[in-house]
PDB file of C-alpha atoms in Angstrom:
ATOM      1  CA  MET A 153      -0.020  -0.396  -0.082  1.00  0.00           C
ATOM      2  CA  LEU A 154       2.345   2.097   0.807  1.00  0.00           C
ATOM      3  CA  GLU A 155       5.757   2.858   0.491  1.00  0.00           C
ATOM      4  CA  VAL A 156       8.680   5.030   1.176  1.00  0.00           C
ATOM      5  CA  ILE A 157      11.875   4.708   0.011  1.00  0.00           C
ATOM      6  CA  LYS A 158      14.984   5.935   1.008  1.00  0.00           C
ATOM      7  CA  VAL A 159      13.509   9.511   1.209  1.00  0.00           C
ATOM      8  CA  CYS A 160      15.871  12.705   3.081  1.00  0.00           C
ATOM      9  CA  SER A 161      12.749  15.647   4.307  1.00  0.00           C
ATOM     10  CA  GLY A 162      13.061  18.832   5.483  1.00  0.00           C
ATOM     11  CA  TYR A 163      13.248  22.717   6.442  1.00  0.00           C
ATOM     12  CA  GLY A 164      14.476  23.920   3.788  1.00  0.00           C
ATOM     13  CA  GLU A 165      18.593  23.107   3.315  1.00  0.00           C
ATOM     14  CA  LEU A 166      18.379  20.962   6.529  1.00  0.00           C
ATOM     15  CA  ASN A 167      17.864  17.320   6.467  1.00  0.00           C
ATOM     16  CA  VAL A 168      15.961  15.666   8.928  1.00  0.00           C
ATOM     17  CA  LEU A 169      15.160  12.663   7.617  1.00  0.00           C
ATOM     18  CA  ASP A 170      18.445  10.749   6.194  1.00  0.00           C
ATOM     19  CA  GLN A 171      17.321   8.257   3.708  1.00  0.00           C
ATOM     20  CA  VAL A 172      13.855   6.982   5.553  1.00  0.00           C
ATOM     21  CA  SER A 173      12.501   3.567   3.885  1.00  0.00           C
ATOM     22  CA  ILE A 174       9.202   2.630   5.366  1.00  0.00           C
ATOM     23  CA  LYS A 175       6.310   0.071   4.376  1.00  0.00           C
ATOM     24  CA  VAL A 176       2.559  -0.459   5.636  1.00  0.00           C
ATOM     25  CA  ASN A 177       0.496  -3.032   3.872  1.00  0.00           C
ATOM     26  CA  LYS A 178      -2.920  -3.326   2.926  1.00  0.00           C
ATOM     27  CA  GLY A 179      -4.474  -3.481   6.575  1.00  0.00           C
ATOM     28  CA  GLU A 180      -1.517  -3.169   8.870  1.00  0.00           C
ATOM     29  CA  THR A 181      -0.643  -1.384  11.780  1.00  0.00           C
ATOM     30  CA  VAL A 182       3.080   0.608  11.782  1.00  0.00           C
ATOM     31  CA  ALA A 183       3.771   2.557  14.384  1.00  0.00           C
ATOM     32  CA  VAL A 184       7.193   4.767  14.588  1.00  0.00           C
ATOM     33  CA  ILE A 185       8.347   4.671  17.890  1.00  0.00           C
ATOM     34  CA  GLY A 186      11.786   6.637  18.512  1.00  0.00           C
ATOM     35  CA  PRO A 187      12.842   9.835  21.179  1.00  0.00           C
ATOM     36  CA  ASN A 188      11.892  13.463  20.793  1.00  0.00           C
ATOM     37  CA  GLY A 189      13.103  14.884  17.971  1.00  0.00           C
ATOM     38  CA  ALA A 190      14.190  11.603  15.600  1.00  0.00           C
ATOM     39  CA  GLY A 191      12.222  13.104  12.663  1.00  0.00           C
ATOM     40  CA  LYS A 192       9.282  10.992  13.235  1.00  0.00           C
ATOM     41  CA  THR A 193       6.434  14.134  12.112  1.00  0.00           C
ATOM     42  CA  THR A 194       8.671  15.122   9.922  1.00  0.00           C
ATOM     43  CA  LEU A 195       7.429  11.425   7.649  1.00  0.00           C
ATOM     44  CA  LEU A 196       4.151  12.014   8.565  1.00  0.00           C
ATOM     45  CA  LYS A 197       4.264  15.491   6.737  1.00  0.00           C
ATOM     46  CA  THR A 198       6.259  14.285   4.547  1.00  0.00           C
ATOM     47  CA  ILE A 199       4.139  10.985   3.482  1.00  0.00           C
ATOM     48  CA  ALA A 200       0.827  14.106   3.802  1.00  0.00           C
ATOM     49  CA  GLY A 201       2.786  16.175   0.931  1.00  0.00           C
ATOM     50  CA  LEU A 202       3.217  18.918   3.567  1.00  0.00           C
ATOM     51  CA  ILE A 203       7.118  18.497   2.982  1.00  0.00           C
ATOM     52  CA  ILE A 204       8.805  17.561  -0.433  1.00  0.00           C
ATOM     53  CA  PRO A 205      10.806  14.995  -0.013  1.00  0.00           C
ATOM     54  CA  HIS A 206      15.028  16.271  -0.610  1.00  0.00           C
ATOM     55  CA  LYS A 207      15.728  13.119  -2.284  1.00  0.00           C
ATOM     56  CA  GLY A 208      13.783   9.255  -2.621  1.00  0.00           C
ATOM     57  CA  THR A 209      10.371   8.175  -3.820  1.00  0.00           C
ATOM     58  CA  ILE A 210       7.113   8.527  -1.894  1.00  0.00           C
ATOM     59  CA  VAL A 211       4.634   5.873  -3.726  1.00  0.00           C
ATOM     60  CA  PHE A 212       0.879   5.046  -3.057  1.00  0.00           C
ATOM     61  CA  ASN A 213      -1.009   2.498  -4.079  1.00  0.00           C
ATOM     62  CA  GLY A 214       0.953   2.048  -6.692  1.00  0.00           C
ATOM     63  CA  ILE A 215       1.300   5.507  -7.717  1.00  0.00           C
ATOM     64  CA  ASP A 216       4.552   8.262  -7.529  1.00  0.00           C
ATOM     65  CA  ILE A 217       3.336   9.954  -4.939  1.00  0.00           C
ATOM     66  CA  THR A 218       6.142  12.562  -4.065  1.00  0.00           C
ATOM     67  CA  THR A 219       5.327  15.912  -4.863  1.00  0.00           C
ATOM     68  CA  ALA A 220       1.878  14.844  -5.106  1.00  0.00           C
ATOM     69  CA  SER A 221      -0.165  17.963  -3.063  1.00  0.00           C
ATOM     70  CA  PRO A 222      -1.592  17.623   0.152  1.00  0.00           C
ATOM     71  CA  HIS A 223      -4.871  17.327  -1.633  1.00  0.00           C
ATOM     72  CA  ARG A 224      -4.473  15.144  -4.217  1.00  0.00           C
ATOM     73  CA  ARG A 225      -3.274  12.578  -1.248  1.00  0.00           C
ATOM     74  CA  VAL A 226      -6.439  13.001   0.823  1.00  0.00           C
ATOM     75  CA  GLU A 227      -8.017  12.097  -2.716  1.00  0.00           C
ATOM     76  CA  LEU A 228      -6.242   8.725  -3.571  1.00  0.00           C
ATOM     77  CA  GLY A 229      -6.710   7.735   0.534  1.00  0.00           C
ATOM     78  CA  ILE A 230      -4.184   9.189   3.476  1.00  0.00           C
ATOM     79  CA  SER A 231      -5.430  11.364   6.026  1.00  0.00           C
ATOM     80  CA  TYR A 232      -3.237  12.246   7.898  1.00  0.00           C
ATOM     81  CA  VAL A 233      -4.801  14.004  11.591  1.00  0.00           C
ATOM     82  CA  PRO A 234      -1.503  16.083  13.149  1.00  0.00           C
ATOM     83  CA  CYS A 235      -0.440  16.095  16.536  1.00  0.00           C
ATOM     84  CA  GLU A 236      -1.651  19.689  17.309  1.00  0.00           C
ATOM     85  CA  LYS A 237      -3.830  22.747  15.905  1.00  0.00           C
ATOM     86  CA  LEU A 238      -7.047  19.584  16.451  1.00  0.00           C
ATOM     87  CA  VAL A 239      -9.772  21.532  15.675  1.00  0.00           C
ATOM     88  CA  PHE A 240     -11.281  24.629  14.420  1.00  0.00           C
ATOM     89  CA  PRO A 241     -12.059  25.626  17.869  1.00  0.00           C
ATOM     90  CA  TYR A 242     -14.855  28.362  15.894  1.00  0.00           C
ATOM     91  CA  MET A 243     -17.011  25.798  13.981  1.00  0.00           C
ATOM     92  CA  THR A 244     -18.866  22.905  15.746  1.00  0.00           C
ATOM     93  CA  VAL A 245     -18.555  19.930  16.589  1.00  0.00           C
ATOM     94  CA  LEU A 246     -20.595  19.292  13.408  1.00  0.00           C
ATOM     95  CA  GLU A 247     -19.326  22.028  11.099  1.00  0.00           C
ATOM     96  CA  ASN A 248     -16.521  20.528  11.674  1.00  0.00           C
ATOM     97  CA  LEU A 249     -17.247  17.165  10.711  1.00  0.00           C
ATOM     98  CA  GLU A 250     -18.142  17.791   6.832  1.00  0.00           C
ATOM     99  CA  MET A 251     -15.201  19.776   7.079  1.00  0.00           C
ATOM    100  CA  GLY A 252     -13.343  16.520   7.154  1.00  0.00           C
ATOM    101  CA  CYS A 253     -15.234  14.930   3.664  1.00  0.00           C
ATOM    102  CA  TYR A 254     -14.761  17.988   1.149  1.00  0.00           C
ATOM    103  CA  ASN A 255     -14.125  15.387  -1.876  1.00  0.00           C
ATOM    104  CA  LYS A 256     -16.849  13.714  -3.515  1.00  0.00           C
ATOM    105  CA  ARG A 257     -15.995  10.633  -2.388  1.00  0.00           C
ATOM    106  CA  ALA A 258     -16.734  11.273   1.262  1.00  0.00           C
ATOM    107  CA  ARG A 259     -19.214  13.856   0.630  1.00  0.00           C
ATOM    108  CA  ASN A 260     -21.651  10.563  -1.353  1.00  0.00           C
ATOM    109  CA  LYS A 261     -21.415   9.155   2.034  1.00  0.00           C
ATOM    110  CA  LYS A 262     -21.407  12.038   4.369  1.00  0.00           C
ATOM    111  CA  ASP A 263     -24.651  10.917   6.740  1.00  0.00           C
ATOM    112  CA  GLU A 264     -22.969   7.229   6.493  1.00  0.00           C
ATOM    113  CA  LEU A 265     -19.616   8.696   7.275  1.00  0.00           C
ATOM    114  CA  LEU A 266     -21.588  10.896  10.291  1.00  0.00           C
ATOM    115  CA  GLU A 267     -23.086   8.260  11.946  1.00  0.00           C
ATOM    116  CA  TRP A 268     -19.585   5.711  11.846  1.00  0.00           C
ATOM    117  CA  VAL A 269     -18.022   8.406  14.008  1.00  0.00           C
ATOM    118  CA  PHE A 270     -20.621   9.456  16.329  1.00  0.00           C
ATOM    119  CA  GLN A 271     -20.812   5.313  17.705  1.00  0.00           C
ATOM    120  CA  LEU A 272     -17.249   5.758  17.807  1.00  0.00           C
ATOM    121  CA  PHE A 273     -16.583   8.735  20.248  1.00  0.00           C
ATOM    122  CA  PRO A 274     -21.026   8.503  21.712  1.00  0.00           C
ATOM    123  CA  ILE A 275     -19.826  12.270  23.048  1.00  0.00           C
ATOM    124  CA  LEU A 276     -19.261  13.967  20.035  1.00  0.00           C
ATOM    125  CA  ARG A 277     -23.176  13.249  18.763  1.00  0.00           C
ATOM    126  CA  GLU A 278     -23.834  14.473  21.782  1.00  0.00           C
ATOM    127  CA  ARG A 279     -21.257  17.853  22.064  1.00  0.00           C
ATOM    128  CA  ARG A 280     -22.624  18.205  18.324  1.00  0.00           C
ATOM    129  CA  ASN A 281     -23.478  21.740  18.499  1.00  0.00           C
ATOM    130  CA  GLN A 282     -21.193  22.770  20.209  1.00  0.00           C
ATOM    131  CA  LEU A 283     -18.283  25.230  19.321  1.00  0.00           C
ATOM    132  CA  ALA A 284     -15.153  23.082  19.017  1.00  0.00           C
ATOM    133  CA  GLY A 285     -12.916  25.296  21.276  1.00  0.00           C
ATOM    134  CA  THR A 286     -14.894  24.376  23.922  1.00  0.00           C
ATOM    135  CA  LEU A 287     -14.143  20.744  23.623  1.00  0.00           C
ATOM    136  CA  SER A 288     -11.868  19.205  26.316  1.00  0.00           C
ATOM    137  CA  GLY A 289      -8.585  18.436  25.145  1.00  0.00           C
ATOM    138  CA  GLY A 290      -9.819  14.240  24.808  1.00  0.00           C
ATOM    139  CA  GLU A 291     -12.401  15.079  23.073  1.00  0.00           C
ATOM    140  CA  GLN A 292     -11.229  17.835  20.505  1.00  0.00           C
ATOM    141  CA  ARG A 293      -8.128  14.501  20.288  1.00  0.00           C
ATOM    142  CA  MET A 294     -11.354  12.918  18.981  1.00  0.00           C
ATOM    143  CA  LEU A 295     -13.323  15.939  16.859  1.00  0.00           C
ATOM    144  CA  ALA A 296      -9.287  15.353  15.198  1.00  0.00           C
ATOM    145  CA  LEU A 297      -9.698  11.762  14.512  1.00  0.00           C
ATOM    146  CA  ALA A 298     -13.689  11.365  14.294  1.00  0.00           C
ATOM    147  CA  ARG A 299     -12.318  14.520  10.551  1.00  0.00           C
ATOM    148  CA  GLY A 300     -10.000  12.515   9.778  1.00  0.00           C
ATOM    149  CA  LEU A 301     -11.657   8.757   9.021  1.00  0.00           C
ATOM    150  CA  MET A 302     -14.987  11.424   7.037  1.00  0.00           C
ATOM    151  CA  SER A 303     -12.740  11.806   4.095  1.00  0.00           C
ATOM    152  CA  MET A 304     -13.019   7.820   3.485  1.00  0.00           C
ATOM    153  CA  PRO A 305      -8.946   6.973   3.887  1.00  0.00           C
ATOM    154  CA  SER A 306      -7.541   4.287   3.100  1.00  0.00           C
ATOM    155  CA  LEU A 307      -4.662   5.123   5.146  1.00  0.00           C
ATOM    156  CA  LEU A 308      -4.637   6.855   8.546  1.00  0.00           C
ATOM    157  CA  MET A 309      -1.849   8.646   9.812  1.00  0.00           C
ATOM    158  CA  LEU A 310      -2.056   9.236  13.512  1.00  0.00           C
ATOM    159  CA  ASP A 311       1.012  12.093  14.460  1.00  0.00           C
ATOM    160  CA  GLU A 312       1.020  10.982  19.185  1.00  0.00           C
ATOM    161  CA  PRO A 313      -2.696  10.566  19.442  1.00  0.00           C
ATOM    162  CA  SER A 314      -2.079  10.215  23.569  1.00  0.00           C
ATOM    163  CA  PHE A 315      -0.123  13.756  23.748  1.00  0.00           C
ATOM    164  CA  GLY A 316      -1.628  14.642  27.118  1.00  0.00           C
ATOM    165  CA  LEU A 317      -4.425  12.781  27.877  1.00  0.00           C
ATOM    166  CA  ALA A 318      -5.482  11.564  30.932  1.00  0.00           C
ATOM    167  CA  PRO A 319      -4.422   7.588  31.212  1.00  0.00           C
ATOM    168  CA  LYS A 320      -8.484   6.966  31.213  1.00  0.00           C
ATOM    169  CA  ILE A 321      -9.159   8.863  28.080  1.00  0.00           C
ATOM    170  CA  VAL A 322      -5.861   7.774  26.044  1.00  0.00           C
ATOM    171  CA  LYS A 323      -7.413   4.020  27.107  1.00  0.00           C
ATOM    172  CA  GLN A 324     -10.960   5.279  25.513  1.00  0.00           C
ATOM    173  CA  PHE A 325      -9.106   6.356  22.498  1.00  0.00           C
ATOM    174  CA  TYR A 326      -6.358   3.763  21.911  1.00  0.00           C
ATOM    175  CA  ASP A 327     -10.316   1.386  21.809  1.00  0.00           C
ATOM    176  CA  ALA A 328     -11.670   3.559  19.759  1.00  0.00           C
ATOM    177  CA  LEU A 329      -8.512   2.617  17.050  1.00  0.00           C
ATOM    178  CA  SER A 330      -8.775  -0.855  17.289  1.00  0.00           C
ATOM    179  CA  ALA A 331     -13.067  -0.525  16.053  1.00  0.00           C
ATOM    180  CA  ILE A 332     -10.968   1.277  13.327  1.00  0.00           C
ATOM    181  CA  LYS A 333      -8.203  -0.905  12.703  1.00  0.00           C
ATOM    182  CA  ASN A 334     -11.442  -3.649  12.467  1.00  0.00           C
ATOM    183  CA  GLU A 335     -13.078  -1.706   9.406  1.00  0.00           C
ATOM    184  CA  GLY A 336      -9.918  -3.213   7.969  1.00  0.00           C
ATOM    185  CA  LEU A 337      -8.125  -0.185   7.740  1.00  0.00           C
ATOM    186  CA  SER A 338      -3.973   0.487   7.845  1.00  0.00           C
ATOM    187  CA  VAL A 339      -1.965   3.319  10.531  1.00  0.00           C
ATOM    188  CA  LEU A 340       1.072   4.210  11.013  1.00  0.00           C
ATOM    189  CA  LEU A 341       1.195   5.320  14.306  1.00  0.00           C
ATOM    190  CA  VAL A 342       3.953   7.741  15.413  1.00  0.00           C
ATOM    191  CA  GLU A 343       4.242   7.890  19.216  1.00  0.00           C
ATOM    192  CA  GLN A 344       6.842   8.179  21.504  1.00  0.00           C
ATOM    193  CA  LYS A 345       5.213   6.445  24.825  1.00  0.00           C
ATOM    194  CA  ALA A 346       6.326   3.750  22.775  1.00  0.00           C
ATOM    195  CA  HIS A 347       4.525   0.858  24.529  1.00  0.00           C
ATOM    196  CA  TYR A 348       1.152   2.237  23.653  1.00  0.00           C
ATOM    197  CA  ALA A 349       2.309   1.544  19.896  1.00  0.00           C
ATOM    198  CA  LEU A 350       3.624  -1.459  20.129  1.00  0.00           C
ATOM    199  CA  ASN A 351       1.263  -2.801  21.488  1.00  0.00           C
ATOM    200  CA  PHE A 352      -1.137  -1.882  19.534  1.00  0.00           C
ATOM    201  CA  ALA A 353       1.411  -2.392  16.007  1.00  0.00           C
ATOM    202  CA  GLU A 354       1.725  -5.238  14.293  1.00  0.00           C
ATOM    203  CA  ARG A 355       4.943  -3.991  13.383  1.00  0.00           C
ATOM    204  CA  ALA A 356       7.446  -1.098  13.785  1.00  0.00           C
ATOM    205  CA  TYR A 357      10.102   0.825  13.257  1.00  0.00           C
ATOM    206  CA  LEU A 358      12.989   2.713  15.624  1.00  0.00           C
ATOM    207  CA  LEU A 359      13.979   5.880  14.871  1.00  0.00           C
ATOM    208  CA  SER A 360      16.334   7.966  15.869  1.00  0.00           C
ATOM    209  CA  ASN A 361      18.749  11.035  14.906  1.00  0.00           C
ATOM    210  CA  GLY A 362      16.695  10.747  11.602  1.00  0.00           C
ATOM    211  CA  LYS A 363      17.343   7.621  11.217  1.00  0.00           C
ATOM    212  CA  ILE A 364      15.760   3.858  11.196  1.00  0.00           C
ATOM    213  CA  VAL A 365      18.033   1.873  13.455  1.00  0.00           C
ATOM    214  CA  PHE A 366      15.258  -0.928  13.608  1.00  0.00           C
ATOM    215  CA  SER A 367      12.756  -2.552  12.320  1.00  0.00           C
ATOM    216  CA  GLY A 368      10.229  -5.673  13.633  1.00  0.00           C
ATOM    217  CA  SER A 369       7.722  -6.855  14.531  1.00  0.00           C
ATOM    218  CA  SER A 370       6.178  -5.337  17.665  1.00  0.00           C
ATOM    219  CA  GLN A 371       6.447  -8.080  19.649  1.00  0.00           C
ATOM    220  CA  ASP A 372      10.232  -8.163  18.619  1.00  0.00           C
ATOM    221  CA  MET A 373      10.470  -4.384  19.192  1.00  0.00           C
ATOM    222  CA  LEU A 374       9.313  -4.847  23.604  1.00  0.00           C
ATOM    223  CA  ASN A 375      11.511  -7.604  23.779  1.00  0.00           C
ATOM    224  CA  ASN A 376      15.206  -6.117  22.791  1.00  0.00           C
ATOM    225  CA  GLU A 377      17.070  -5.853  24.490  1.00  0.00           C
ATOM    226  CA  PHE A 378      18.978  -3.335  22.463  1.00  0.00           C
ATOM    227  CA  VAL A 379      15.338  -1.115  21.939  1.00  0.00           C
ATOM    228  CA  LYS A 380      14.653  -2.276  25.277  1.00  0.00           C
ATOM    229  CA  LYS A 381      17.559  -0.868  27.179  1.00  0.00           C
ATOM    230  CA  SER A 382      18.285   2.333  24.805  1.00  0.00           C
ATOM    231  CA  TYR A 383      14.492   3.847  24.197  1.00  0.00           C
ATOM    232  CA  LEU A 384      11.549   2.210  26.098  1.00  0.00           C
ATOM    233  CA  GLY A 385      12.808   3.894  29.011  1.00  0.00           C
ATOM    234  CA  VAL A 386      12.663   7.314  28.275  1.00  0.00           C
ATOM    235  CA  ILE A 387      10.275   7.081  25.396  1.00  0.00           C
TER     236      ILE A 387
END
């Protein structure tokens, strides 16, 4: 489904990612973990088209999207839920959700999609006429994920979904992600709290200083002494 091949990417002339290659198969959940400043967010922004790589190739469902616009990538089925600037605060919950289904494919199924995300997050149904900026932090994160789902993605990319959330809310969030995963969506998940990600994903990559330093099954990574000693204790 998604192949990132030897990508070098960053800001201006500065490369943050150095020859990074990852793969996400159809229906698979993949985690990218690593310390602060490793390049995890840069990787997602590059796949989403917010940053054009200096070198390398990005292929999605057999189509080279290396230089494609963010809008084109959404049309093809890629949805990116960032860590910050989650919602439009002066729009209602419902209006935020409707903003997510601006592509034609999703617009034609708007009512169906709304019902789906309301089933995933019942609190959003209750709050649908409330201004998004008045929601709690956890509710805003749920709204951001729900809006990302409104575009009918086949690949959902999440940046630090547990950031700033209480453990109880994190559990609710990951329960919803499990339901999404069961729908057959591919998920690419960036987390600094590695144990959440590794217990959820099937495979994982460890990114450090802009390079992939370890990859394998999530269980292999949890059991690897080098990874545990060098990263899992501090991530």
